CSV table of C-alpha atoms in Angstrom, one decimal:
chain,number,residue,atom,x,y,z
A,137,UNK,CA,31.5,1.8,11.0
A,138,UNK,CA,31.8,-1.1,13.5
A,139,UNK,CA,28.9,-2.8,11.8
A,140,UNK,CA,30.8,-2.7,8.5
A,141,UNK,CA,33.8,-4.2,10.1
A,142,UNK,CA,31.8,-7.0,11.7
A,143,UNK,CA,30.1,-7.9,8.5
A,144,UNK,CA,33.4,-7.6,6.5
A,145,UNK,CA,31.6,-5.1,4.3
A,146,UNK,CA,34.5,-2.6,4.6
A,147,UNK,CA,37.0,-4.9,2.9
A,148,UNK,CA,34.4,-5.9,0.3
A,149,UNK,CA,33.6,-2.3,-0.5
A,150,UNK,CA,37.3,-1.3,-0.8
A,151,UNK,CA,37.9,-4.3,-3.1
A,152,UNK,CA,35.0,-3.3,-5.3
A,153,UNK,CA,36.1,0.4,-5.4
A,154,UNK,CA,39.6,-0.8,-6.6
A,155,UNK,CA,38.2,-3.1,-9.2
A,156,UNK,CA,39.3,-2.4,-12.8
A,157,UNK,CA,36.6,-2.2,-15.4
A,158,UNK,CA,38.9,-2.9,-18.4
A,159,UNK,CA,38.8,-5.2,-20.2
A,160,UNK,CA,36.2,-7.7,-18.9
A,161,UNK,CA,33.5,-5.4,-17.5
A,162,UNK,CA,33.9,-3.0,-20.4
A,163,UNK,CA,33.6,-6.0,-22.8
A,164,UNK,CA,30.4,-7.1,-21.1
A,165,UNK,CA,29.0,-3.5,-21.4
A,166,UNK,CA,29.8,-3.5,-25.1
A,167,UNK,CA,28.3,-6.9,-25.7
A,168,UNK,CA,25.0,-6.1,-24.0
A,169,UNK,CA,24.8,-2.7,-25.6
A,170,UNK,CA,25.3,-4.0,-29.1
A,171,UNK,CA,22.9,-6.8,-28.5
A,172,UNK,CA,20.3,-4.3,-27.4
A,173,UNK,CA,20.8,-2.4,-30.6
A,174,UNK,CA,20.5,-5.5,-32.7
A,175,UNK,CA,17.2,-6.3,-31.1
A,176,UNK,CA,15.7,-3.0,-32.2
A,177,UNK,CA,13.1,-3.3,-35.1
A,178,UNK,CA,14.7,-2.8,-38.5
A,179,UNK,CA,18.4,-2.8,-37.3
A,180,UNK,CA,19.3,-6.0,-39.1
A,181,UNK,CA,18.1,-4.6,-42.4
A,182,UNK,CA,20.2,-1.4,-41.8
A,183,UNK,CA,23.2,-3.6,-41.0
A,184,UNK,CA,22.9,-5.2,-44.4
A,185,UNK,CA,22.2,-2.0,-46.3
A,186,UNK,CA,24.6,0.3,-44.5
A,187,UNK,CA,27.2,-1.2,-42.2
A,188,UNK,CA,28.7,2.2,-41.5
A,189,UNK,CA,25.4,3.5,-40.1
A,190,UNK,CA,25.1,0.3,-38.0
A,191,UNK,CA,28.6,0.8,-36.7
A,192,UNK,CA,28.0,4.4,-35.8
A,193,UNK,CA,24.8,3.5,-34.0
A,194,UNK,CA,26.7,0.8,-32.0
A,195,UNK,CA,29.3,3.3,-31.0
A,196,UNK,CA,26.6,5.7,-29.7
A,197,UNK,CA,25.1,2.8,-27.7
A,198,UNK,CA,28.6,2.0,-26.2
A,199,UNK,CA,29.9,5.5,-25.7
A,200,UNK,CA,26.7,7.6,-25.6
A,201,UNK,CA,27.1,8.6,-22.0
A,202,UNK,CA,30.7,9.9,-22.4
A,203,UNK,CA,29.6,11.8,-25.6
A,204,UNK,CA,26.6,13.5,-24.0
A,205,UNK,CA,28.5,14.4,-20.8
A,206,UNK,CA,31.3,15.8,-22.9
A,207,UNK,CA,28.8,18.0,-24.8
A,208,UNK,CA,27.3,19.3,-21.6
A,209,UNK,CA,30.7,20.2,-20.2
A,210,UNK,CA,31.7,22.0,-23.5
A,211,UNK,CA,34.3,19.3,-24.3
A,212,UNK,CA,34.8,17.7,-27.7
A,213,UNK,CA,32.1,15.0,-28.3
A,214,UNK,CA,34.7,12.9,-30.1
A,215,UNK,CA,37.0,12.7,-27.1
A,216,UNK,CA,35.6,9.2,-26.1
A,217,UNK,CA,36.7,7.9,-29.5
A,218,UNK,CA,40.3,9.0,-28.8
A,219,UNK,CA,40.8,5.8,-26.8
A,220,UNK,CA,41.8,3.5,-29.7
A,221,UNK,CA,41.8,0.3,-27.6
A,222,UNK,CA,38.2,0.7,-26.4
A,223,UNK,CA,37.0,1.7,-29.8
A,224,UNK,CA,38.8,-1.3,-31.4
A,225,UNK,CA,37.3,-3.6,-28.7
A,226,UNK,CA,33.8,-2.2,-29.2
A,227,UNK,CA,34.1,-2.4,-33.0
A,228,UNK,CA,35.2,-6.1,-32.8
A,229,UNK,CA,32.3,-7.0,-30.7
A,230,UNK,CA,29.9,-5.1,-33.0
A,231,UNK,CA,31.2,-7.1,-36.0
A,232,UNK,CA,30.9,-10.4,-34.2
A,233,UNK,CA,27.4,-9.7,-32.9
A,234,UNK,CA,26.1,-8.7,-36.4
A,235,UNK,CA,28.3,-10.6,-38.9
A,236,UNK,CA,29.7,-13.6,-37.2
A,237,UNK,CA,29.3,-16.8,-39.4
A,238,UNK,CA,26.2,-18.8,-38.4
A,239,UNK,CA,25.4,-16.1,-35.8
A,240,UNK,CA,27.4,-18.0,-33.2
A,241,UNK,CA,28.3,-15.0,-31.0
A,242,UNK,CA,24.8,-13.6,-30.7
A,243,UNK,CA,23.2,-17.0,-30.2
A,244,UNK,CA,25.6,-17.8,-27.3
A,245,UNK,CA,25.3,-14.4,-25.7
A,246,UNK,CA,21.5,-14.5,-25.9
A,247,UNK,CA,21.4,-17.6,-23.6
A,248,UNK,CA,19.8,-16.6,-20.3
A,249,UNK,CA,22.6,-17.8,-18.0
A,250,UNK,CA,25.3,-16.0,-20.0
A,251,UNK,CA,23.2,-13.0,-20.6
A,252,UNK,CA,22.4,-12.7,-16.9
A,253,UNK,CA,26.1,-12.6,-16.1
A,254,UNK,CA,26.9,-10.1,-18.8
A,255,UNK,CA,24.0,-7.8,-17.7
A,256,UNK,CA,25.1,-8.0,-14.1
A,257,UNK,CA,28.7,-6.9,-15.2
A,258,UNK,CA,27.2,-4.1,-17.3
A,259,UNK,CA,25.3,-2.8,-14.2
A,260,UNK,CA,28.6,-2.8,-12.3
A,261,UNK,CA,30.0,-0.4,-14.9
A,262,UNK,CA,27.0,1.9,-14.4
A,263,UNK,CA,28.2,2.7,-10.9
A,264,UNK,CA,31.6,3.7,-12.2
A,265,UNK,CA,30.1,5.8,-15.0
A,266,UNK,CA,27.7,7.7,-12.7
A,267,UNK,CA,30.5,8.3,-10.1
A,268,UNK,CA,32.9,9.4,-12.8
A,269,UNK,CA,30.4,11.9,-14.2
A,270,UNK,CA,29.7,13.3,-10.7
A,271,UNK,CA,33.4,13.6,-9.9
A,272,UNK,CA,34.2,15.2,-13.3
A,273,UNK,CA,31.4,17.8,-12.8
A,274,UNK,CA,32.6,18.5,-9.2
A,275,UNK,CA,36.1,19.3,-10.4
A,276,UNK,CA,34.7,22.1,-12.5
A,277,UNK,CA,31.6,23.1,-10.6
A,278,UNK,CA,32.4,22.4,-7.0
A,279,UNK,CA,29.3,23.9,-5.3
A,280,UNK,CA,26.7,23.1,-8.0
A,281,UNK,CA,24.7,20.1,-6.9
A,282,UNK,CA,22.4,20.2,-9.9
A,283,UNK,CA,25.3,20.2,-12.4
A,284,UNK,CA,26.8,17.2,-10.7
A,285,UNK,CA,23.5,15.3,-10.9
A,286,UNK,CA,23.0,16.2,-14.5
A,287,UNK,CA,26.5,15.1,-15.6
A,288,UNK,CA,26.4,11.9,-13.6
A,289,UNK,CA,23.0,11.1,-15.1
A,290,UNK,CA,24.2,11.8,-18.6
A,291,UNK,CA,27.3,9.8,-18.1
A,292,UNK,CA,25.5,6.7,-16.8
A,293,UNK,CA,22.4,6.8,-19.1
A,294,UNK,CA,23.6,8.8,-22.1
A,295,UNK,CA,22.8,6.0,-24.5
A,296,UNK,CA,19.1,6.2,-23.7
A,297,UNK,CA,19.0,10.0,-23.4
A,298,UNK,CA,20.3,10.4,-27.0
A,299,UNK,CA,18.3,7.5,-28.4
A,300,UNK,CA,16.4,9.9,-30.8
A,301,UNK,CA,19.7,11.0,-32.4
A,302,UNK,CA,20.8,7.4,-32.7
A,303,UNK,CA,17.5,6.6,-34.4
A,304,UNK,CA,18.1,9.4,-36.9
A,305,UNK,CA,21.4,7.7,-37.9
A,306,UNK,CA,19.3,4.7,-38.9
A,307,UNK,CA,16.7,6.8,-40.7
A,308,UNK,CA,14.0,6.4,-37.9
A,309,UNK,CA,12.2,9.3,-36.3
A,310,UNK,CA,10.2,8.5,-33.2
A,311,UNK,CA,9.9,11.6,-30.9
A,312,UNK,CA,7.3,9.8,-28.8
A,313,UNK,CA,10.1,7.5,-27.5
A,314,UNK,CA,12.0,10.4,-25.9
A,315,UNK,CA,13.3,9.2,-22.5
A,316,UNK,CA,12.2,12.4,-20.8
A,317,UNK,CA,8.6,11.7,-21.8
A,318,UNK,CA,8.6,8.1,-20.5
A,319,UNK,CA,11.7,7.1,-18.6
A,320,UNK,CA,12.9,3.5,-18.8
A,321,UNK,CA,14.2,1.7,-15.7
A,322,UNK,CA,17.9,2.2,-16.6
A,323,UNK,CA,17.3,6.0,-16.9
A,324,UNK,CA,15.5,6.1,-13.5
A,325,UNK,CA,18.0,4.0,-11.6
A,326,UNK,CA,20.8,6.1,-13.1
A,327,UNK,CA,19.2,9.3,-12.0
A,328,UNK,CA,18.8,7.9,-8.5
A,329,UNK,CA,22.5,7.0,-8.4
A,330,UNK,CA,23.5,10.4,-9.7
A,331,UNK,CA,21.5,12.1,-6.9
A,332,UNK,CA,23.0,9.8,-4.2
A,333,UNK,CA,26.6,10.2,-5.4
A,334,UNK,CA,26.2,14.0,-5.7
A,335,UNK,CA,24.8,14.2,-2.2
A,336,UNK,CA,27.7,12.1,-1.0
A,337,UNK,CA,30.3,14.2,-2.8
A,338,UNK,CA,28.9,17.4,-1.3
A,339,UNK,CA,28.8,15.8,2.2
A,340,UNK,CA,25.0,16.0,2.5
A,341,UNK,CA,24.9,12.2,2.7
A,342,UNK,CA,27.0,10.9,5.7
A,343,UNK,CA,28.4,7.8,4.0
A,344,UNK,CA,31.8,6.8,2.6
A,345,UNK,CA,32.2,6.7,-1.1
A,346,UNK,CA,33.2,3.0,-1.3
A,347,UNK,CA,30.3,2.0,1.0
A,348,UNK,CA,27.8,3.9,-1.2
A,349,UNK,CA,29.4,2.2,-4.3
A,350,UNK,CA,28.8,-1.2,-2.7
A,351,UNK,CA,25.2,-0.6,-1.7
A,352,UNK,CA,24.3,1.0,-5.1
A,353,UNK,CA,26.0,-1.8,-7.1
A,354,UNK,CA,24.3,-4.6,-5.1
A,355,UNK,CA,20.9,-2.9,-5.5
A,356,UNK,CA,21.1,-2.5,-9.3
A,357,UNK,CA,22.7,-5.9,-10.0
A,358,UNK,CA,20.1,-7.7,-7.8
A,359,UNK,CA,17.2,-5.8,-9.2
A,360,UNK,CA,18.3,-6.3,-12.8
A,361,UNK,CA,18.7,-10.0,-12.2
A,362,UNK,CA,15.3,-10.2,-10.7
A,363,UNK,CA,13.7,-8.5,-13.7
A,364,UNK,CA,15.4,-10.8,-16.1
A,365,UNK,CA,14.6,-14.0,-14.3
A,366,UNK,CA,10.9,-13.0,-13.8
A,367,UNK,CA,10.5,-11.4,-17.2
A,368,UNK,CA,9.1,-8.3,-15.6
A,369,UNK,CA,9.7,-4.8,-17.0
A,370,UNK,CA,8.0,-3.0,-14.1
A,371,UNK,CA,10.1,-0.5,-12.2
A,372,UNK,CA,10.5,-1.0,-8.4
A,373,UNK,CA,9.9,2.7,-8.1
A,374,UNK,CA,6.4,2.5,-9.5
A,375,UNK,CA,4.5,2.7,-6.2
A,376,UNK,CA,6.6,5.6,-5.0
A,377,UNK,CA,6.2,7.4,-8.4
A,378,UNK,CA,2.5,6.9,-8.3
A,379,UNK,CA,2.1,8.2,-4.7
A,380,UNK,CA,4.3,11.3,-5.5
A,381,UNK,CA,2.4,12.0,-8.7
A,382,UNK,CA,-1.0,11.8,-7.0
A,383,UNK,CA,0.2,14.0,-4.1
A,384,UNK,CA,2.1,16.7,-6.0
A,385,UNK,CA,0.7,16.8,-9.6
A,386,UNK,CA,-2.9,15.9,-9.5
A,387,UNK,CA,-4.4,18.6,-7.3
A,388,UNK,CA,-7.8,20.3,-7.8
A,389,UNK,CA,-8.0,21.9,-11.2
A,390,UNK,CA,-9.9,25.2,-11.7
A,391,UNK,CA,-11.2,23.9,-14.9
A,392,UNK,CA,-12.6,20.7,-13.4
A,393,UNK,CA,-16.1,22.2,-12.9
A,394,UNK,CA,-16.2,23.6,-16.4
A,395,UNK,CA,-15.0,20.2,-17.8
A,396,UNK,CA,-17.8,18.5,-15.9
A,397,UNK,CA,-20.4,20.9,-17.2
A,398,UNK,CA,-19.3,20.4,-20.8
A,399,UNK,CA,-19.4,16.6,-20.4
A,400,UNK,CA,-22.9,16.8,-18.9
A,401,UNK,CA,-24.1,19.1,-21.7
A,402,UNK,CA,-22.6,16.7,-24.2
A,403,UNK,CA,-24.5,13.8,-22.6
A,404,UNK,CA,-27.7,15.7,-22.6
A,405,UNK,CA,-27.3,16.7,-26.2
A,406,UNK,CA,-26.8,13.1,-27.2
A,407,UNK,CA,-29.9,12.0,-25.3
A,408,UNK,CA,-32.0,14.7,-26.9
A,409,UNK,CA,-30.7,13.8,-30.4
A,410,UNK,CA,-31.5,10.1,-29.8
A,411,UNK,CA,-35.0,11.1,-28.6
A,412,UNK,CA,-35.6,13.3,-31.6
A,413,UNK,CA,-34.5,10.5,-33.9
A,414,UNK,CA,-36.9,8.0,-32.3
A,415,UNK,CA,-39.8,10.5,-32.5
A,416,UNK,CA,-39.1,11.1,-36.2
A,417,UNK,CA,-39.0,7.4,-36.9
A,418,UNK,CA,-42.3,6.9,-35.0
A,419,UNK,CA,-44.0,9.7,-36.9
A,420,UNK,CA,-42.9,8.3,-40.3
A,421,UNK,CA,-44.3,4.9,-39.4
A,422,UNK,CA,-47.6,6.5,-38.4
A,423,UNK,CA,-47.8,8.5,-41.6
A,424,UNK,CA,-47.2,5.3,-43.6
A,425,UNK,CA,-50.0,3.5,-41.8
A,426,UNK,CA,-52.5,6.4,-42.2
A,427,UNK,CA,-51.7,6.5,-45.9
A,428,UNK,CA,-52.7,2.9,-46.2
A,429,UNK,CA,-55.9,3.6,-44.2
A,430,UNK,CA,-56.9,6.6,-46.5
A,431,UNK,CA,-56.4,4.6,-49.7
A,432,UNK,CA,-58.7,1.8,-48.7
A,433,UNK,CA,-62.1,3.7,-49.1
A,434,UNK,CA,-61.1,4.7,-52.6
A,435,UNK,CA,-60.3,1.2,-53.5
A,436,UNK,CA,-63.7,0.1,-52.2
A,437,UNK,CA,-65.6,2.8,-54.3
A,438,UNK,CA,-63.7,1.7,-57.4
A,439,UNK,CA,-64.6,-2.0,-56.9
A,440,UNK,CA,-68.3,-1.1,-56.3
A,441,UNK,CA,-68.4,1.0,-59.5
A,442,UNK,CA,-66.9,-1.8,-61.4
A,443,UNK,CA,-69.5,-4.3,-60.1
A,444,UNK,CA,-72.3,-1.9,-61.1
A,445,UNK,CA,-71.0,-1.6,-64.7
A,446,UNK,CA,-70.8,-5.4,-65.0
A,447,UNK,CA,-74.4,-5.8,-63.8
A,448,UNK,CA,-75.6,-3.2,-66.2
A,449,UNK,CA,-73.8,-5.0,-69.1
A,450,UNK,CA,-75.4,-8.3,-68.2
A,451,UNK,CA,-78.9,-6.7,-68.1
A,452,UNK,CA,-78.4,-5.1,-71.5
A,453,UNK,CA,-77.4,-8.6,-72.9
A,454,UNK,CA,-80.6,-10.1,-71.5
A,455,UNK,CA,-82.7,-7.4,-73.0
A,456,UNK,CA,-81.3,-8.0,-76.4
């Protein structure tokens, strides 16, 4: 801990841990979430046809993590909506992003410098959401590491995990976009944070809570800023994921030999079919040419018979 004192990280971590998320950081979270919803295909049409469905989708984007974690802990899913101040703030932001005259709010928030700041503030709230989910699960299931990870993950990335339900509200059904089939970067980084905070809460990770909060927050904010500035959507965990996948999940398959034999037989069948087609074409050409050769003697006999008849006719005329 002397190193933290020398680098003044201990005071910084305590200050970050005591930082209040309401109202500014929560406001940034609502703005970025509603903007992400607006940029989905077809959402603007839904906002004109059914403002109620658009509002409900926005609330799921803003409070999806609390709703999902509440369902998993057998708590009322509408409990997050009991905070009237937060719901009113999120609803006001929803209206301004979608229906502000001349689209001023969305146009200003979409500017890269401002959006970079808002996205960084939203990532800060992710730390508090993951830690809050892990702490909430630990109060009920003290010795269950898996439950703490699951609740922390749901609390921090619930908006993405229930995206299929949110799409149904807008009349869209895309099961292939399920986050469990193909995780996005926010879902992956939230799962990593849930694992780290769960290990810290169960004392498997010898690190103070406020120090872990500082390191995790710096990592997600810096990485999110890098992705936005470079325009890259690739996850920093891709090399590790690829190595683990090749090591653990792509071993020798007992059906590999059978698959190879089937593919080889298919290639041989294709080759034989092409050879047969070529032989048939060649044979048809030869038959056509032989037909032409057979008809030429008949034509010669007919022409000679015709010449003989003409000569006989001329002789008869001379005789007369």
